[in-house]
């Protein structure tokens, strides 16, 4: 049996207190930190956020924690088939989305439900997708957590890793040539950054002048594979330098640092019509997904060290420092949303299923003849065996 | 009408599409200033600017990934893959992304605006990396369309349709006849319908189905068959996905015999799908086994390509076999 | 003999192969310490060390490219692709490299030592990215072999053969029955021949052909058919490339009827190749059209997977149709 | 019409005279140069080569020039279907191969015939491949220039770009675990370095400890695409830093610098069991291939500037400096090989073709039944139409 030792993928990373985009690597690219563990401001010169923004980020982080906790249980109870929590990485996702404008396109990997929540996706909407019911915008075709919402400029999640990276470059190029004053943000994990599509996407964005923010959540793991079996260079940030992409490394558990870095990145991407890479150093406190149990590949002490760096706690301390923290309001917010999640869950699981006809729609813009024929045969068959197939209660019956 | 070769017709279709709609963009390796290694994109950059016709870095997975993003955003990308043999690094982006974009999002997002162009096929002394006919792979991917023209007229009309079609289209160009196939092409904008086969020649004794450069091979074989008193009906499929099974089956119900010709290896080539469908739908009308005259189940060879090719002589032999069965 | 499930049989085959030959290496995403997301490679790293069983970075094209190099060098790599749905980034390395390595070099170099393992298929509420059955794509690639076991006994014997076969093998594992399929497996080293189909059940009225988890579906349907007085011959293809056309055709010549069942979309699925070949070779013996009971031509759905699946009921309906034709 | 301007893809690159492997990028990674344009040594401290090695490199460079010139003409005359010259890049290829040991595996892109020649591939062997005759080791299956020789540890060339890069990592891993004291060198162009396979190969080699030398010929073009439309970072070298791969940039037209860099790289790769990346800055003086005419995408002045940097001339001046240059011997060498090429060409083109049976061999280790059946049918067909197919004079007839 091979010994497991505690790992620290941030070991060699230095801290800086200045917002500085790097195009050339030093010994190791420093990591931007603006709040210390106590939530104290580390810089007197850096730009700040306003109370409303900070509070909205804070609340959304709470919301996602509530949602994640509840849905992990729901999966354990067999009420949904799958779930994937963002625990520990809420600041990296939510504070970066907060720095965007609503018309910016968001393309994610799968662990970025916080971005969607910040944009205003409702609990009902989350539930409809998670339960694949008749109101699921994906029409029950994708596993839970594959959200997407056109109205919120949130691209539907796709499981194959890394594919959204060159797509985000292309999407942003499209925004540019269409004269939109908008950028595309593309989230992905440090594992996905090993895919060939990462290389293609970053390089193309750099060469073709695409206003894309590439945000890598370096959370130390790709399922069981630790970051040190994923790469040996100076993380993902150092690769950005290689592509000639303006790059910043940020403490992903420091909501303010993430917010400011993303705000700066957006400004540069838009003004200079170029990509920016952000590497957010964080930790996947959650299991990879509800199909995973991390205890067999990492030690408890390691998790505990990172528990102590909880981004939500750090932000709360900061809000207290700023005298922006309202304990009662936060309690009320959480209470309200805990109930809302419970309620919405119950409603969603009672919704009817998608009508069987939808099995052949959206393959093409129009249902072609051969698919219509296949559907007709299927419906005849199911009608002949009404007790052998799940009720498609969305049907007229 | 102007006389054009197939390449000129493609170029003309691109010019037409770009002039008609500023959202149409052309991208790929060497497609910019240079105009592509076959010159299909000649002068597009000069005419429409660098932003609308541009070289990409050398990465097929990147080209299609980028183009998927462009299409989802609302642009109308026409992405060139320099040779169909090099489309495989982009296979994941095509099968898992392009083809499933609309379905997975319940119709919220799609890549319907995407057209992928790639020269394909053998007969140019290209060996196995400049000769492949990969169409069959793509016919097993619900969500995309696969279109192949046989001459300049079809090329312009079908490419314009492909670019404007609301679904993603893989447009494969038979490079063997890029310059050899010459014909009258209308100067104006026109479209030919996707999903419909074209009856190239009416006949009574056997149905011959092919596409791309192989249609000429079928015509050649049919001419020789006629001298033996055999009347062939020739169908150019044009669209392989979805394909016009109705027209093919109607023809086979009439002639009672079917031969399919393609360059790709016979095993799991698109001929197998046609044969499987036709034997089912035309079972009681078939007078002889459906023949497949195809490439061998080997990589495409170089020095033996003449022997490898499903040529008119082999086709004729199979016609005779079928008719005498 | 020990009772094992399919996953345990795979793991046992890997242990057997690694113990017998120090050149055998196992690589892939999460296959190391963790033992793979399905635990097929459990304990291999502990038993054989990090050098012989290792995690790779998350890149399927890299895994197969790297394994191609290993194989060419003389090592015997067994590369895992975590889900068959994620094999497509490696498609170019497989079709243009693995499959052509020997041919293009005139036999000087080859990747014959390579085995690629991947769980495939639906029925696990996985939606279209954890349910695909991509076997047909690979049957159109001369130069590789495609093998699929149906139960633990076949899994161990076929995997050992695949690893030792002098040609590259894609070994697809029906993940729906990874744990459900349990059976007696010899503890010792044994091999089952590649390229040969297995007659699961002898019958007289119709031949049913399938592979992997669908063989159980055929058995189920055959049982119900028997109650109606219909005697089914069931053939598990086991190898899809090259496939045992001789055995299938002999069976069809006897029964006069054929049904093929697979989960993949019907259009250009491997059923089409079987149908095309059998209609040609058994033309005069066929008493009804060859039936294909397959997935729909859509991405694999989630909530409607029960309706989507080519299950026993659909198979039974097609058997009845065929027999009453 | 868009104006073409002279391009200089080395514009921002500084020169160093020290052999120094870099793991972290400075402003721009300097380029190692040991000989100036006059062939004068720029460093008094650097390691050197011996006369025999320098002369063998020099002669091989001459040989390749002769071969390339002759075969480009042969293609123009229609005697072979295709050719691809290495002109201007001979030092990058030949001097690097010279720094290897014979048991090191060479995996190339397609422009590295110099490596094969240095290893001892004979003119007859070149010709047999180029003419796809019965003696072609590839059995007439690949286009001209797709050489391969097992005995010389030179992997058969494959057209799809970049595929050999992860293969080289794997091959080297195999060498390591087999306990061989050997490395693998992998050549590729700066264009091919945009492929996803590059990313996979470099990262895997770094993470998995593969003794691979990755040698990028940055010759400024990928067919018509100039390097500045291929990438915008600090070339390919900067990417090596990103992967944590020891990296050196070298003047590819300086045979000595290439030799010393590769020698050093080999030593490190073997001793530390790790990859090394070499970016050789050079210029494709030739057309991309005989199918290409560069005059439509680059200006004459640019080519002339690079003509003046001819690596062969520079090496000759160095040999003169060293008093290692024997004009008469060089003349005799060239004369001899010009004649040899002519003679071998004539012999090779008169060789019989491959027997038709070989159309189905080597697809699998054994010809399977279905292929034997296909071959039998083909032979019957060809026999029935003897005048309609090329003579397969390799056949018994
Ligand atoms: C192309 C592809 N290969 C493999 C997988 C299986 N898989 C799903 S998540 C995952 C790990 C991803 O790790 P990372 O990118 O670091 O993201 P994180 O889970 O840490 O957020 C893997 C291997 C996949 N979804 N797609
Ligand atoms: C995967 C793939 N895509 C495209 C091509 C077509 N192609 C052949 S050579 C070439 C340019 C290669 O440029 P580079 O790597 O810089 O090498 P150089 O020719 O400069 O030596 C291209 C695009 C190919 N062979 N393979
Ligand atoms: Mg991760
Ligand atoms: Mg180049």
Short mmCIF file of C-alpha atoms and ligand atoms in Angstrom, two decimals, chain A residues 109-111 159-161 189-192 195 217 219 221-223 288, chain C residues 29 58 60 82 86, ligand 1:
data_model
loop_
_atom_site.label_atom_id
_atom_site.label_comp_id
_atom_site.label_asym_id
_atom_site.label_seq_id
_atom_site.Cartn_x
_atom_site.Cartn_y
_atom_site.Cartn_z
CA UNK A 109 -17.41 23.36 -16.35
CA UNK A 110 -20.02 22.04 -13.87
CA UNK A 111 -19.09 23.29 -10.41
CA UNK A 159 -19.84 17.01 -19.48
CA UNK A 160 -16.84 16.50 -21.79
CA UNK A 161 -14.06 18.43 -20.11
CA UNK A 189 -10.67 23.02 -13.42
CA UNK A 190 -6.93 22.49 -13.29
CA UNK A 191 -7.58 18.93 -14.45
CA UNK A 192 -9.48 20.03 -17.53
CA UNK A 195 -6.97 18.62 -22.30
CA UNK A 217 -10.34 26.84 -10.45
CA UNK A 219 -8.75 23.17 -6.42
CA UNK A 221 -7.84 17.61 -7.42
CA UNK A 222 -9.33 16.13 -10.52
CA UNK A 223 -11.48 13.42 -8.98
CA UNK A 288 -15.83 15.23 -6.41
CA UNK C 29 -7.22 8.97 -15.43
CA UNK C 58 -6.53 14.46 -17.87
CA UNK C 60 -7.51 11.29 -23.64
CA UNK C 82 -12.82 6.67 -18.08
CA UNK C 86 -14.73 10.56 -23.65
C1 LIG E 1 -13.14 14.56 -21.66
C2 LIG E 1 -13.48 14.06 -20.30
N1 LIG E 1 -12.68 13.15 -19.72
C3 LIG E 1 -12.99 12.66 -18.49
C4 LIG E 1 -14.10 13.08 -17.83
C5 LIG E 1 -14.45 12.50 -16.45
N2 LIG E 1 -14.26 13.51 -15.38
C6 LIG E 1 -15.28 14.24 -14.95
S1 LIG E 1 -14.79 15.40 -13.82
C7 LIG E 1 -13.17 14.90 -13.91
C8 LIG E 1 -12.13 15.63 -13.11
C9 LIG E 1 -12.08 17.10 -13.44
O1 LIG E 1 -11.17 17.77 -12.60
P1 LIG E 1 -10.98 19.35 -12.64
O2 LIG E 1 -10.97 19.82 -14.05
O3 LIG E 1 -9.81 19.69 -11.81
O4 LIG E 1 -12.32 19.95 -12.01
P2 LIG E 1 -12.87 19.81 -10.51
O5 LIG E 1 -13.70 18.55 -10.49
O6 LIG E 1 -11.70 19.76 -9.61
O7 LIG E 1 -13.74 20.99 -10.30
C10 LIG E 1 -13.05 13.83 -14.80
C11 LIG E 1 -11.80 13.12 -15.09
C12 LIG E 1 -14.91 14.03 -18.48
N3 LIG E 1 -16.02 14.50 -17.93
N4 LIG E 1 -14.57 14.50 -19.71
#
